[in-house]
């Protein structure tokens, strides 16, 4: 009883927080729907799967947010028909506005990933990015994902925080909080209003309550295997890029975005892309997944 009450609160807080954060979400996370965004998303899937992805006739995304994965995958020709779901109607409104701006047509359905309103075996591909760590009942969610996927169909999730990587990332975040006043002075940036990138101070208070898991690679694979998926593989990505990214995002979150110089934004963006390449070419093949910030998991329905 207590556990299910807690699960209900987690879902409610996720819906409320993401509804409030939806309008500023793409700017906060630097989400791109051009060639760079497409390359990033296709590259992440290729890493998760161990081969080039798709093409998939009909795909379901859970926790689709503003459309980062699905809209880029449709544009890249990896997915033909995308059904985008999320617990937050506000995020799906922004997703539809993004789709309209790109001239794309996608179906959106507001629903909980743990209770999907779709027929059995109705998708060729099921995916998500940065969503599993928000779900209170992961065993239930993976059972639902298996149910709606056709036999032989593929699933892939990326952007899930690793427990060890998350712990390591607290150091650059803390250092950046301490350095923020000096950084703003040097760049002549003005302090931000609290929660400006999360839809205001009231909404910002929920930010810490929406993330409910960080994973070890074995735990993440365990959820998929227990549900009945086969050929389950877990990979890690982003080490240097995540330290660099978290430092800069924490500094930038302390400032009014309109007063942060363009040259800084360019440096942060290009530096992040460069370090992602260093991680990909040098570190991800050599180091164990557990130390990277992000985990990805993929497999297929037997
Ligand atoms: C960190 S955001 C990621 C959004 C998008 N996938 C991206 O990568 O930009 C997590 C998303 O998961 C959604 N979410 C949280 N709990 C959920 C649930 N129980 N069922 C479905 N979606 C959920 C949130 O509303 C939010 O849009």
PDB file of C-alpha atoms and ligand atoms in Angstrom:
ATOM      1  CA  UNK A   1       0.000   0.000   0.000  1.00  0.00           C
ATOM      2  CA  UNK A   2       2.732   2.423   1.033  1.00  0.00           C
ATOM      3  CA  UNK A   3       4.821   1.394  -1.989  1.00  0.00           C
ATOM      4  CA  UNK A   4       1.965   2.002  -4.441  1.00  0.00           C
ATOM      5  CA  UNK A   5       1.171   5.383  -2.817  1.00  0.00           C
ATOM      6  CA  UNK A   6       4.808   6.340  -3.333  1.00  0.00           C
ATOM      7  CA  UNK A   7       4.663   5.182  -6.951  1.00  0.00           C
ATOM      8  CA  UNK A   8       1.549   7.308  -7.525  1.00  0.00           C
ATOM      9  CA  UNK A   9       3.292  10.369  -6.068  1.00  0.00           C
ATOM     10  CA  UNK A  10       6.361   9.792  -8.279  1.00  0.00           C
ATOM     11  CA  UNK A  11       4.156   9.670 -11.391  1.00  0.00           C
ATOM     12  CA  UNK A  12       2.226  12.772 -10.347  1.00  0.00           C
ATOM     13  CA  UNK A  13       5.387  14.767  -9.619  1.00  0.00           C
ATOM     14  CA  UNK A  14       6.903  13.679 -12.947  1.00  0.00           C
ATOM     15  CA  UNK A  15       3.818  14.820 -14.831  1.00  0.00           C
ATOM     16  CA  UNK A  16       3.646  18.149 -13.009  1.00  0.00           C
ATOM     17  CA  UNK A  17       7.374  18.939 -13.227  1.00  0.00           C
ATOM     18  CA  UNK A  18       7.674  18.037 -16.921  1.00  0.00           C
ATOM     19  CA  UNK A  19       4.468  19.935 -17.810  1.00  0.00           C
ATOM     20  CA  UNK A  20       6.043  23.025 -16.229  1.00  0.00           C
ATOM     21  CA  UNK A  21       9.465  22.466 -17.807  1.00  0.00           C
ATOM     22  CA  UNK A  22       8.193  21.658 -21.328  1.00  0.00           C
ATOM     23  CA  UNK A  23       8.483  25.097 -22.943  1.00  0.00           C
ATOM     24  CA  UNK A  24      12.093  25.713 -21.918  1.00  0.00           C
ATOM     25  CA  UNK A  25      13.216  22.074 -22.203  1.00  0.00           C
ATOM     26  CA  UNK A  26      14.895  22.166 -25.642  1.00  0.00           C
ATOM     27  CA  UNK A  27      16.877  25.308 -24.791  1.00  0.00           C
ATOM     28  CA  UNK A  28      17.944  23.920 -21.389  1.00  0.00           C
ATOM     29  CA  UNK A  29      19.308  20.696 -22.881  1.00  0.00           C
ATOM     30  CA  UNK A  30      20.490  22.082 -26.231  1.00  0.00           C
ATOM     31  CA  UNK A  31      18.190  19.733 -28.161  1.00  0.00           C
ATOM     32  CA  UNK A  32      18.795  19.881 -31.878  1.00  0.00           C
ATOM     33  CA  UNK A  33      16.605  18.635 -34.719  1.00  0.00           C
ATOM     34  CA  UNK A  34      19.079  19.386 -37.529  1.00  0.00           C
ATOM     35  CA  UNK A  35      21.908  17.218 -38.923  1.00  0.00           C
ATOM     36  CA  UNK A  36      23.830  17.289 -35.599  1.00  0.00           C
ATOM     37  CA  UNK A  37      20.808  16.067 -33.617  1.00  0.00           C
ATOM     38  CA  UNK A  38      20.084  13.313 -36.137  1.00  0.00           C
ATOM     39  CA  UNK A  39      23.688  12.159 -36.141  1.00  0.00           C
ATOM     40  CA  UNK A  40      23.745  12.108 -32.331  1.00  0.00           C
ATOM     41  CA  UNK A  41      20.566  10.060 -32.004  1.00  0.00           C
ATOM     42  CA  UNK A  42      21.395   7.571 -34.768  1.00  0.00           C
ATOM     43  CA  UNK A  43      24.920   7.210 -33.302  1.00  0.00           C
ATOM     44  CA  UNK A  44      23.538   6.482 -29.826  1.00  0.00           C
ATOM     45  CA  UNK A  45      21.207   3.811 -31.177  1.00  0.00           C
ATOM     46  CA  UNK A  46      23.996   2.224 -33.221  1.00  0.00           C
ATOM     47  CA  UNK A  47      26.112   2.058 -30.065  1.00  0.00           C
ATOM     48  CA  UNK A  48      23.274   0.534 -28.034  1.00  0.00           C
ATOM     49  CA  UNK A  49      22.401  -2.061 -30.687  1.00  0.00           C
ATOM     50  CA  UNK A  50      25.924  -2.834 -31.916  1.00  0.00           C
ATOM     51  CA  UNK A  51      24.904  -2.155 -35.543  1.00  0.00           C
ATOM     52  CA  UNK A  52      23.285   0.538 -37.681  1.00  0.00           C
ATOM     53  CA  UNK A  53      19.630   0.928 -36.607  1.00  0.00           C
ATOM     54  CA  UNK A  54      16.500   0.253 -38.696  1.00  0.00           C
ATOM     55  CA  UNK A  55      14.697   0.974 -40.794  1.00  0.00           C
ATOM     56  CA  UNK A  56      11.684   0.263 -38.558  1.00  0.00           C
ATOM     57  CA  UNK A  57       8.134   0.455 -39.918  1.00  0.00           C
ATOM     58  CA  UNK A  58       6.340   1.357 -36.663  1.00  0.00           C
ATOM     59  CA  UNK A  59       8.068   2.567 -33.497  1.00  0.00           C
ATOM     60  CA  UNK A  60       6.847   3.373 -30.007  1.00  0.00           C
ATOM     61  CA  UNK A  61       8.775   5.820 -27.830  1.00  0.00           C
ATOM     62  CA  UNK A  62       8.021   6.063 -24.123  1.00  0.00           C
ATOM     63  CA  UNK A  63       8.855   9.267 -22.233  1.00  0.00           C
ATOM     64  CA  UNK A  64       9.318  10.918 -25.630  1.00  0.00           C
ATOM     65  CA  UNK A  65       9.456  14.423 -24.129  1.00  0.00           C
ATOM     66  CA  UNK A  66       9.746  17.097 -26.816  1.00  0.00           C
ATOM     67  CA  UNK A  67      10.678  14.547 -29.498  1.00  0.00           C
ATOM     68  CA  UNK A  68      14.493  14.465 -29.378  1.00  0.00           C
ATOM     69  CA  UNK A  69      14.745  10.809 -30.421  1.00  0.00           C
ATOM     70  CA  UNK A  70      11.606  10.138 -32.478  1.00  0.00           C
ATOM     71  CA  UNK A  71      11.615  13.345 -34.531  1.00  0.00           C
ATOM     72  CA  UNK A  72      15.292  12.936 -35.358  1.00  0.00           C
ATOM     73  CA  UNK A  73      14.848   9.244 -36.205  1.00  0.00           C
ATOM     74  CA  UNK A  74      11.931   9.973 -38.543  1.00  0.00           C
ATOM     75  CA  UNK A  75      13.979  12.663 -40.287  1.00  0.00           C
ATOM     76  CA  UNK A  76      16.962  10.313 -40.576  1.00  0.00           C
ATOM     77  CA  UNK A  77      14.771   7.624 -42.190  1.00  0.00           C
ATOM     78  CA  UNK A  78      15.377   5.138 -39.351  1.00  0.00           C
ATOM     79  CA  UNK A  79      11.697   5.129 -38.309  1.00  0.00           C
ATOM     80  CA  UNK A  80       8.791   5.389 -40.758  1.00  0.00           C
ATOM     81  CA  UNK A  81       5.841   5.785 -38.382  1.00  0.00           C
ATOM     82  CA  UNK A  82       6.426   7.097 -34.841  1.00  0.00           C
ATOM     83  CA  UNK A  83       4.023   6.860 -31.923  1.00  0.00           C
ATOM     84  CA  UNK A  84       5.298   9.155 -29.168  1.00  0.00           C
ATOM     85  CA  UNK A  85       4.044   8.715 -25.609  1.00  0.00           C
ATOM     86  CA  UNK A  86       4.725  10.548 -22.366  1.00  0.00           C
ATOM     87  CA  UNK A  87       3.098  10.966 -18.982  1.00  0.00           C
ATOM     88  CA  UNK A  88       3.287  14.753 -19.444  1.00  0.00           C
ATOM     89  CA  UNK A  89       0.728  16.265 -21.855  1.00  0.00           C
ATOM     90  CA  UNK A  90       2.777  19.500 -21.758  1.00  0.00           C
ATOM     91  CA  UNK A  91       5.858  17.764 -23.177  1.00  0.00           C
ATOM     92  CA  UNK A  92       3.731  16.202 -25.933  1.00  0.00           C
ATOM     93  CA  UNK A  93       2.310  19.637 -26.827  1.00  0.00           C
ATOM     94  CA  UNK A  94       5.867  20.899 -27.331  1.00  0.00           C
ATOM     95  CA  UNK A  95       6.650  17.719 -29.311  1.00  0.00           C
ATOM     96  CA  UNK A  96       3.716  18.374 -31.655  1.00  0.00           C
ATOM     97  CA  UNK A  97       4.822  22.008 -32.093  1.00  0.00           C
ATOM     98  CA  UNK A  98       8.346  20.779 -32.937  1.00  0.00           C
ATOM     99  CA  UNK A  99       6.931  18.208 -35.391  1.00  0.00           C
ATOM    100  CA  UNK A 100       4.833  20.889 -37.075  1.00  0.00           C
ATOM    101  CA  UNK A 101       7.866  23.174 -37.400  1.00  0.00           C
ATOM    102  CA  UNK A 102       9.786  20.329 -39.069  1.00  0.00           C
ATOM    103  CA  UNK A 103       6.860  19.387 -41.351  1.00  0.00           C
ATOM    104  CA  UNK A 104       6.512  15.931 -39.742  1.00  0.00           C
ATOM    105  CA  UNK A 105       3.415  14.009 -38.760  1.00  0.00           C
ATOM    106  CA  UNK A 106       3.588  11.847 -35.618  1.00  0.00           C
ATOM    107  CA  UNK A 107       0.966  10.422 -33.273  1.00  0.00           C
ATOM    108  CA  UNK A 108       1.158  11.446 -29.603  1.00  0.00           C
ATOM    109  CA  UNK A 109      -0.545   9.656 -26.698  1.00  0.00           C
ATOM    110  CA  UNK A 110      -0.362  10.821 -23.071  1.00  0.00           C
ATOM    111  CA  UNK A 111       0.035   7.669 -20.943  1.00  0.00           C
ATOM    112  CA  UNK A 112       2.115   6.000 -18.264  1.00  0.00           C
ATOM    113  CA  UNK A 113       4.903   3.750 -19.587  1.00  0.00           C
ATOM    114  CA  UNK A 114       3.814   1.114 -17.085  1.00  0.00           C
ATOM    115  CA  UNK A 115       0.331   0.833 -18.602  1.00  0.00           C
ATOM    116  CA  UNK A 116       0.400   1.242 -22.380  1.00  0.00           C
ATOM    117  CA  UNK A 117      -2.916   1.604 -24.265  1.00  0.00           C
ATOM    118  CA  UNK A 118      -1.731  -0.438 -27.283  1.00  0.00           C
ATOM    119  CA  UNK A 119      -2.440  -3.918 -28.634  1.00  0.00           C
ATOM    120  CA  UNK A 120      -0.062  -6.817 -28.095  1.00  0.00           C
ATOM    121  CA  UNK A 121       2.731  -7.115 -30.673  1.00  0.00           C
ATOM    122  CA  UNK A 122       1.777  -3.835 -32.386  1.00  0.00           C
ATOM    123  CA  UNK A 123       5.283  -2.273 -32.793  1.00  0.00           C
ATOM    124  CA  UNK A 124       8.510  -3.250 -34.572  1.00  0.00           C
ATOM    125  CA  UNK A 125      10.706  -1.120 -32.365  1.00  0.00           C
ATOM    126  CA  UNK A 126      10.326   0.232 -28.813  1.00  0.00           C
ATOM    127  CA  UNK A 127      12.661   2.926 -27.547  1.00  0.00           C
ATOM    128  CA  UNK A 128      13.337   5.642 -25.020  1.00  0.00           C
ATOM    129  CA  UNK A 129      15.963   8.154 -23.927  1.00  0.00           C
ATOM    130  CA  UNK A 130      16.518   9.310 -20.341  1.00  0.00           C
ATOM    131  CA  UNK A 131      13.185   7.888 -19.182  1.00  0.00           C
ATOM    132  CA  UNK A 132      13.696   4.578 -17.326  1.00  0.00           C
ATOM    133  CA  UNK A 133      15.185   6.300 -14.275  1.00  0.00           C
ATOM    134  CA  UNK A 134      11.850   8.110 -13.736  1.00  0.00           C
ATOM    135  CA  UNK A 135       9.687   4.947 -13.586  1.00  0.00           C
ATOM    136  CA  UNK A 136       8.722   3.608 -10.150  1.00  0.00           C
ATOM    137  CA  UNK A 137       7.895   0.043 -11.346  1.00  0.00           C
ATOM    138  CA  UNK A 138      10.550  -0.953 -13.843  1.00  0.00           C
ATOM    139  CA  UNK A 139       9.671  -4.657 -13.879  1.00  0.00           C
ATOM    140  CA  UNK A 140       6.083  -3.695 -14.762  1.00  0.00           C
ATOM    141  CA  UNK A 141       7.275  -1.273 -17.459  1.00  0.00           C
ATOM    142  CA  UNK A 142       9.563  -3.860 -19.114  1.00  0.00           C
ATOM    143  CA  UNK A 143       6.703  -6.390 -19.142  1.00  0.00           C
ATOM    144  CA  UNK A 144       4.564  -3.802 -20.976  1.00  0.00           C
ATOM    145  CA  UNK A 145       7.352  -3.095 -23.464  1.00  0.00           C
ATOM    146  CA  UNK A 146       7.673  -6.815 -24.232  1.00  0.00           C
ATOM    147  CA  UNK A 147       3.901  -7.156 -24.645  1.00  0.00           C
ATOM    148  CA  UNK A 148       3.531  -4.385 -27.247  1.00  0.00           C
ATOM    149  CA  UNK A 149       6.626  -5.421 -29.235  1.00  0.00           C
ATOM    150  CA  UNK A 150       6.170  -8.004 -32.014  1.00  0.00           C
ATOM    151  CA  UNK A 151       8.170 -11.258 -31.734  1.00  0.00           C
ATOM    152  CA  UNK A 152      11.602 -10.589 -33.211  1.00  0.00           C
ATOM    153  CA  UNK A 153      11.173  -6.838 -32.596  1.00  0.00           C
ATOM    154  CA  UNK A 154      13.943  -4.683 -31.121  1.00  0.00           C
ATOM    155  CA  UNK A 155      14.093  -2.447 -28.064  1.00  0.00           C
ATOM    156  CA  UNK A 156      16.737   0.149 -27.130  1.00  0.00           C
ATOM    157  CA  UNK A 157      17.118   2.700 -24.342  1.00  0.00           C
ATOM    158  CA  UNK A 158      19.886   5.269 -23.961  1.00  0.00           C
ATOM    159  CA  UNK A 159      20.743   8.095 -21.582  1.00  0.00           C
ATOM    160  CA  UNK A 160      20.152   6.246 -18.304  1.00  0.00           C
ATOM    161  CA  UNK A 161      22.342   7.405 -15.394  1.00  0.00           C
ATOM    162  CA  UNK A 162      24.852   4.866 -14.114  1.00  0.00           C
ATOM    163  CA  UNK A 163      25.177   4.730 -10.344  1.00  0.00           C
ATOM    164  CA  UNK A 164      28.934   5.134 -10.287  1.00  0.00           C
ATOM    165  CA  UNK A 165      28.986   7.702 -13.095  1.00  0.00           C
ATOM    166  CA  UNK A 166      26.296   9.729 -11.304  1.00  0.00           C
ATOM    167  CA  UNK A 167      28.375   9.739  -8.117  1.00  0.00           C
ATOM    168  CA  UNK A 168      31.514  10.843  -9.971  1.00  0.00           C
ATOM    169  CA  UNK A 169      29.556  13.629 -11.720  1.00  0.00           C
ATOM    170  CA  UNK A 170      28.669  15.229  -8.358  1.00  0.00           C
ATOM    171  CA  UNK A 171      32.292  16.514  -8.147  1.00  0.00           C
ATOM    172  CA  UNK A 172      32.233  18.726 -11.271  1.00  0.00           C
ATOM    173  CA  UNK A 173      28.688  19.828 -10.358  1.00  0.00           C
ATOM    174  CA  UNK A 174      29.753  20.901  -6.840  1.00  0.00           C
ATOM    175  CA  UNK A 175      32.890  22.601  -8.114  1.00  0.00           C
ATOM    176  CA  UNK A 176      30.799  24.518 -10.656  1.00  0.00           C
ATOM    177  CA  UNK A 177      28.338  25.710  -7.986  1.00  0.00           C
ATOM    178  CA  UNK A 178      31.296  27.140  -6.022  1.00  0.00           C
ATOM    179  CA  UNK A 179      32.881  28.696  -9.105  1.00  0.00           C
ATOM    180  CA  UNK A 180      29.631  30.173 -10.489  1.00  0.00           C
ATOM    181  CA  UNK A 181      29.850  33.688  -8.910  1.00  0.00           C
ATOM    182  CA  UNK A 182      33.412  34.204 -10.202  1.00  0.00           C
ATOM    183  CA  UNK A 183      32.489  32.741 -13.607  1.00  0.00           C
ATOM    184  CA  UNK A 184      29.539  35.174 -13.923  1.00  0.00           C
ATOM    185  CA  UNK A 185      31.749  38.115 -12.954  1.00  0.00           C
ATOM    186  CA  UNK A 186      34.392  37.203 -15.560  1.00  0.00           C
ATOM    187  CA  UNK A 187      31.749  36.796 -18.291  1.00  0.00           C
ATOM    188  CA  UNK A 188      29.696  39.779 -17.045  1.00  0.00           C
ATOM    189  CA  UNK A 189      26.628  37.515 -16.894  1.00  0.00           C
ATOM    190  CA  UNK A 190      23.712  38.386 -14.602  1.00  0.00           C
ATOM    191  CA  UNK A 191      22.479  35.927 -11.933  1.00  0.00           C
ATOM    192  CA  UNK A 192      19.445  33.892 -12.978  1.00  0.00           C
ATOM    193  CA  UNK A 193      16.102  33.823 -11.254  1.00  0.00           C
ATOM    194  CA  UNK A 194      15.704  30.547  -9.330  1.00  0.00           C
ATOM    195  CA  UNK A 195      14.344  27.760 -11.535  1.00  0.00           C
ATOM    196  CA  UNK A 196      14.276  29.913 -14.691  1.00  0.00           C
ATOM    197  CA  UNK A 197      15.066  26.896 -16.903  1.00  0.00           C
ATOM    198  CA  UNK A 198      12.493  24.658 -15.174  1.00  0.00           C
ATOM    199  CA  UNK A 199       9.378  26.747 -15.659  1.00  0.00           C
ATOM    200  CA  UNK A 200       9.875  28.911 -12.557  1.00  0.00           C
ATOM    201  CA  UNK A 201      10.830  28.610  -8.890  1.00  0.00           C
ATOM    202  CA  UNK A 202       7.704  26.702  -7.878  1.00  0.00           C
ATOM    203  CA  UNK A 203       8.217  24.030 -10.519  1.00  0.00           C
ATOM    204  CA  UNK A 204      11.977  23.862  -9.848  1.00  0.00           C
ATOM    205  CA  UNK A 205      11.298  22.452  -6.359  1.00  0.00           C
ATOM    206  CA  UNK A 206      10.119  19.178  -7.968  1.00  0.00           C
ATOM    207  CA  UNK A 207      13.284  18.655 -10.011  1.00  0.00           C
ATOM    208  CA  UNK A 208      15.036  16.618  -7.326  1.00  0.00           C
ATOM    209  CA  UNK A 209      12.009  14.337  -6.855  1.00  0.00           C
ATOM    210  CA  UNK A 210      11.565  13.118 -10.436  1.00  0.00           C
ATOM    211  CA  UNK A 211      14.690  10.925 -10.712  1.00  0.00           C
ATOM    212  CA  UNK A 212      14.142   7.684  -8.840  1.00  0.00           C
ATOM    213  CA  UNK A 213      16.938   5.382 -10.065  1.00  0.00           C
ATOM    214  CA  UNK A 214      20.560   5.215 -11.070  1.00  0.00           C
ATOM    215  CA  UNK A 215      21.702   1.794 -12.334  1.00  0.00           C
ATOM    216  CA  UNK A 216      24.566  -0.624 -12.390  1.00  0.00           C
ATOM    217  CA  UNK A 217      24.905  -2.280 -15.834  1.00  0.00           C
ATOM    218  CA  UNK A 218      23.880  -5.641 -14.316  1.00  0.00           C
ATOM    219  CA  UNK A 219      20.702  -4.191 -12.770  1.00  0.00           C
ATOM    220  CA  UNK A 220      19.644  -2.584 -16.029  1.00  0.00           C
ATOM    221  CA  UNK A 221      20.183  -5.817 -17.976  1.00  0.00           C
ATOM    222  CA  UNK A 222      18.326  -7.713 -15.218  1.00  0.00           C
ATOM    223  CA  UNK A 223      15.061  -5.769 -15.751  1.00  0.00           C
ATOM    224  CA  UNK A 224      15.090  -6.631 -19.464  1.00  0.00           C
ATOM    225  CA  UNK A 225      16.006 -10.299 -18.963  1.00  0.00           C
ATOM    226  CA  UNK A 226      13.397 -10.852 -16.217  1.00  0.00           C
ATOM    227  CA  UNK A 227      10.695  -9.487 -18.535  1.00  0.00           C
ATOM    228  CA  UNK A 228      11.694 -12.085 -21.169  1.00  0.00           C
ATOM    229  CA  UNK A 229      13.902 -10.136 -23.601  1.00  0.00           C
ATOM    230  CA  UNK A 230      16.782 -11.949 -25.328  1.00  0.00           C
ATOM    231  CA  UNK A 231      20.241 -10.869 -26.545  1.00  0.00           C
ATOM    232  CA  UNK A 232      20.322  -8.128 -23.908  1.00  0.00           C
ATOM    233  CA  UNK A 233      23.411  -5.912 -24.056  1.00  0.00           C
ATOM    234  CA  UNK A 234      24.444  -2.904 -21.970  1.00  0.00           C
ATOM    235  CA  UNK A 235      26.964  -0.230 -22.994  1.00  0.00           C
ATOM    236  CA  UNK A 236      28.318   2.891 -21.310  1.00  0.00           C
ATOM    237  CA  UNK A 237      28.868   6.278 -22.910  1.00  0.00           C
ATOM    238  CA  UNK A 238      30.186   9.741 -22.029  1.00  0.00           C
ATOM    239  CA  UNK A 239      32.854  10.209 -19.413  1.00  0.00           C
ATOM    240  CA  UNK A 240      34.897  13.324 -20.225  1.00  0.00           C
ATOM    241  CA  UNK A 241      31.928  14.780 -22.117  1.00  0.00           C
ATOM    242  CA  UNK A 242      29.654  14.345 -19.108  1.00  0.00           C
ATOM    243  CA  UNK A 243      32.105  16.040 -16.684  1.00  0.00           C
ATOM    244  CA  UNK A 244      32.551  18.919 -19.114  1.00  0.00           C
ATOM    245  CA  UNK A 245      28.809  19.093 -19.830  1.00  0.00           C
ATOM    246  CA  UNK A 246      27.710  19.024 -16.184  1.00  0.00           C
ATOM    247  CA  UNK A 247      30.251  21.697 -15.229  1.00  0.00           C
ATOM    248  CA  UNK A 248      29.080  24.024 -17.980  1.00  0.00           C
ATOM    249  CA  UNK A 249      25.365  23.328 -17.520  1.00  0.00           C
ATOM    250  CA  UNK A 250      25.690  24.059 -13.780  1.00  0.00           C
ATOM    251  CA  UNK A 251      27.543  27.325 -14.467  1.00  0.00           C
ATOM    252  CA  UNK A 252      25.047  28.360 -17.137  1.00  0.00           C
ATOM    253  CA  UNK A 253      22.045  27.495 -14.946  1.00  0.00           C
ATOM    254  CA  UNK A 254      23.276  30.140 -12.466  1.00  0.00           C
ATOM    255  CA  UNK A 255      23.023  32.936 -15.076  1.00  0.00           C
ATOM    256  CA  UNK A 256      20.321  34.743 -17.011  1.00  0.00           C
ATOM    257  CA  UNK A 257      20.719  33.004 -20.424  1.00  0.00           C
ATOM    258  CA  UNK A 258      20.337  36.278 -22.333  1.00  0.00           C
ATOM    259  CA  UNK A 259      23.460  37.634 -20.629  1.00  0.00           C
ATOM    260  CA  UNK A 260      25.742  34.618 -21.282  1.00  0.00           C
ATOM    261  CA  UNK A 261      28.063  35.558 -24.199  1.00  0.00           C
ATOM    262  CA  UNK A 262      27.540  33.685 -27.458  1.00  0.00           C
ATOM    263  CA  UNK A 263      31.267  32.800 -27.576  1.00  0.00           C
ATOM    264  CA  UNK A 264      30.892  30.894 -24.277  1.00  0.00           C
ATOM    265  CA  UNK A 265      27.855  28.982 -25.582  1.00  0.00           C
ATOM    266  CA  UNK A 266      29.805  28.045 -28.717  1.00  0.00           C
ATOM    267  CA  UNK A 267      32.803  26.899 -26.670  1.00  0.00           C
ATOM    268  CA  UNK A 268      30.552  24.773 -24.390  1.00  0.00           C
ATOM    269  CA  UNK A 269      28.687  23.218 -27.328  1.00  0.00           C
ATOM    270  CA  UNK A 270      31.746  22.490 -29.507  1.00  0.00           C
ATOM    271  CA  UNK A 271      33.782  21.284 -26.526  1.00  0.00           C
ATOM    272  CA  UNK A 272      31.023  18.851 -25.585  1.00  0.00           C
ATOM    273  CA  UNK A 273      30.845  17.418 -29.118  1.00  0.00           C
ATOM    274  CA  UNK A 274      34.642  17.107 -29.247  1.00  0.00           C
ATOM    275  CA  UNK A 275      34.846  15.277 -25.918  1.00  0.00           C
ATOM    276  CA  UNK A 276      32.014  12.969 -26.990  1.00  0.00           C
ATOM    277  CA  UNK A 277      34.266  11.940 -29.889  1.00  0.00           C
ATOM    278  CA  UNK A 278      37.225  11.376 -27.546  1.00  0.00           C
ATOM    279  CA  UNK A 279      35.005   9.219 -25.309  1.00  0.00           C
ATOM    280  CA  UNK A 280      33.676   7.279 -28.294  1.00  0.00           C
ATOM    281  CA  UNK A 281      36.998   6.657 -30.024  1.00  0.00           C
ATOM    282  CA  UNK A 282      39.263   6.117 -27.035  1.00  0.00           C
ATOM    283  CA  UNK A 283      37.456   5.347 -23.807  1.00  0.00           C
ATOM    284  CA  UNK A 284      34.154   3.572 -24.423  1.00  0.00           C
ATOM    285  CA  UNK A 285      35.761   0.501 -25.980  1.00  0.00           C
ATOM    286  CA  UNK A 286      38.423   0.175 -23.300  1.00  0.00           C
ATOM    287  CA  UNK A 287      36.731   0.985 -19.982  1.00  0.00           C
ATOM    288  CA  UNK A 288      33.908  -0.841 -18.165  1.00  0.00           C
ATOM    289  CA  UNK A 289      30.343   0.551 -18.760  1.00  0.00           C
ATOM    290  CA  UNK A 290      29.823   1.190 -15.029  1.00  0.00           C
ATOM    291  CA  UNK A 291      32.162   4.198 -14.879  1.00  0.00           C
ATOM    292  CA  UNK A 292      30.476   6.125 -17.707  1.00  0.00           C
ATOM    293  CA  UNK A 293      27.733   8.601 -16.930  1.00  0.00           C
ATOM    294  CA  UNK A 294      25.152   7.131 -19.312  1.00  0.00           C
ATOM    295  CA  UNK A 295      24.095   3.539 -19.762  1.00  0.00           C
ATOM    296  CA  UNK A 296      22.288   2.118 -22.758  1.00  0.00           C
ATOM    297  CA  UNK A 297      20.447  -1.194 -22.949  1.00  0.00           C
ATOM    298  CA  UNK A 298      19.113  -3.060 -25.984  1.00  0.00           C
ATOM    299  CA  UNK A 299      17.762  -6.465 -26.959  1.00  0.00           C
ATOM    300  CA  UNK A 300      14.960  -8.227 -28.811  1.00  0.00           C
ATOM    301  CA  UNK A 301      11.722 -10.029 -28.134  1.00  0.00           C
ATOM    302  CA  UNK A 302      12.311 -13.766 -28.828  1.00  0.00           C
TER     303      UNK A 302
HETATM  304  C1  LIG B   1      14.448  13.471 -18.919  1.00  0.00           C
HETATM  305  S1  LIG B   1      12.981  13.564 -19.847  1.00  0.00           S
HETATM  306  C2  LIG B   1      13.526  12.874 -21.410  1.00  0.00           C
HETATM  307  C3  LIG B   1      12.664  13.311 -22.542  1.00  0.00           C
HETATM  308  C4  LIG B   1      13.152  12.837 -23.912  1.00  0.00           C
HETATM  309  N1  LIG B   1      13.146  11.406 -24.010  1.00  0.00           N
HETATM  310  C5  LIG B   1      14.527  13.381 -24.193  1.00  0.00           C
HETATM  311  O1  LIG B   1      15.481  12.610 -24.226  1.00  0.00           O
HETATM  312  O2  LIG B   1      14.659  14.605 -24.358  1.00  0.00           O
HETATM  313  C6  LIG B   1      12.008  12.242 -19.181  1.00  0.00           C
HETATM  314  C7  LIG B   1      10.607  12.136 -19.779  1.00  0.00           C
HETATM  315  O3  LIG B   1       9.973  10.994 -19.213  1.00  0.00           O
HETATM  316  C8  LIG B   1       8.625  11.316 -18.936  1.00  0.00           C
HETATM  317  N2  LIG B   1       8.098  10.412 -17.892  1.00  0.00           N
HETATM  318  C9  LIG B   1       8.346  10.428 -16.566  1.00  0.00           C
HETATM  319  N3  LIG B   1       7.666   9.446 -15.938  1.00  0.00           N
HETATM  320  C10 LIG B   1       6.981   8.780 -16.895  1.00  0.00           C
HETATM  321  C11 LIG B   1       6.077   7.675 -16.893  1.00  0.00           C
HETATM  322  N4  LIG B   1       5.743   7.037 -15.751  1.00  0.00           N
HETATM  323  N5  LIG B   1       5.560   7.258 -18.063  1.00  0.00           N
HETATM  324  C12 LIG B   1       5.875   7.888 -19.237  1.00  0.00           C
HETATM  325  N6  LIG B   1       6.699   8.960 -19.298  1.00  0.00           N
HETATM  326  C13 LIG B   1       7.253   9.395 -18.149  1.00  0.00           C
HETATM  327  C14 LIG B   1       8.693  12.777 -18.511  1.00  0.00           C
HETATM  328  O4  LIG B   1       7.446  13.413 -18.582  1.00  0.00           O
HETATM  329  C15 LIG B   1       9.732  13.330 -19.473  1.00  0.00           C
HETATM  330  O5  LIG B   1       9.160  13.820 -20.646  1.00  0.00           O
END
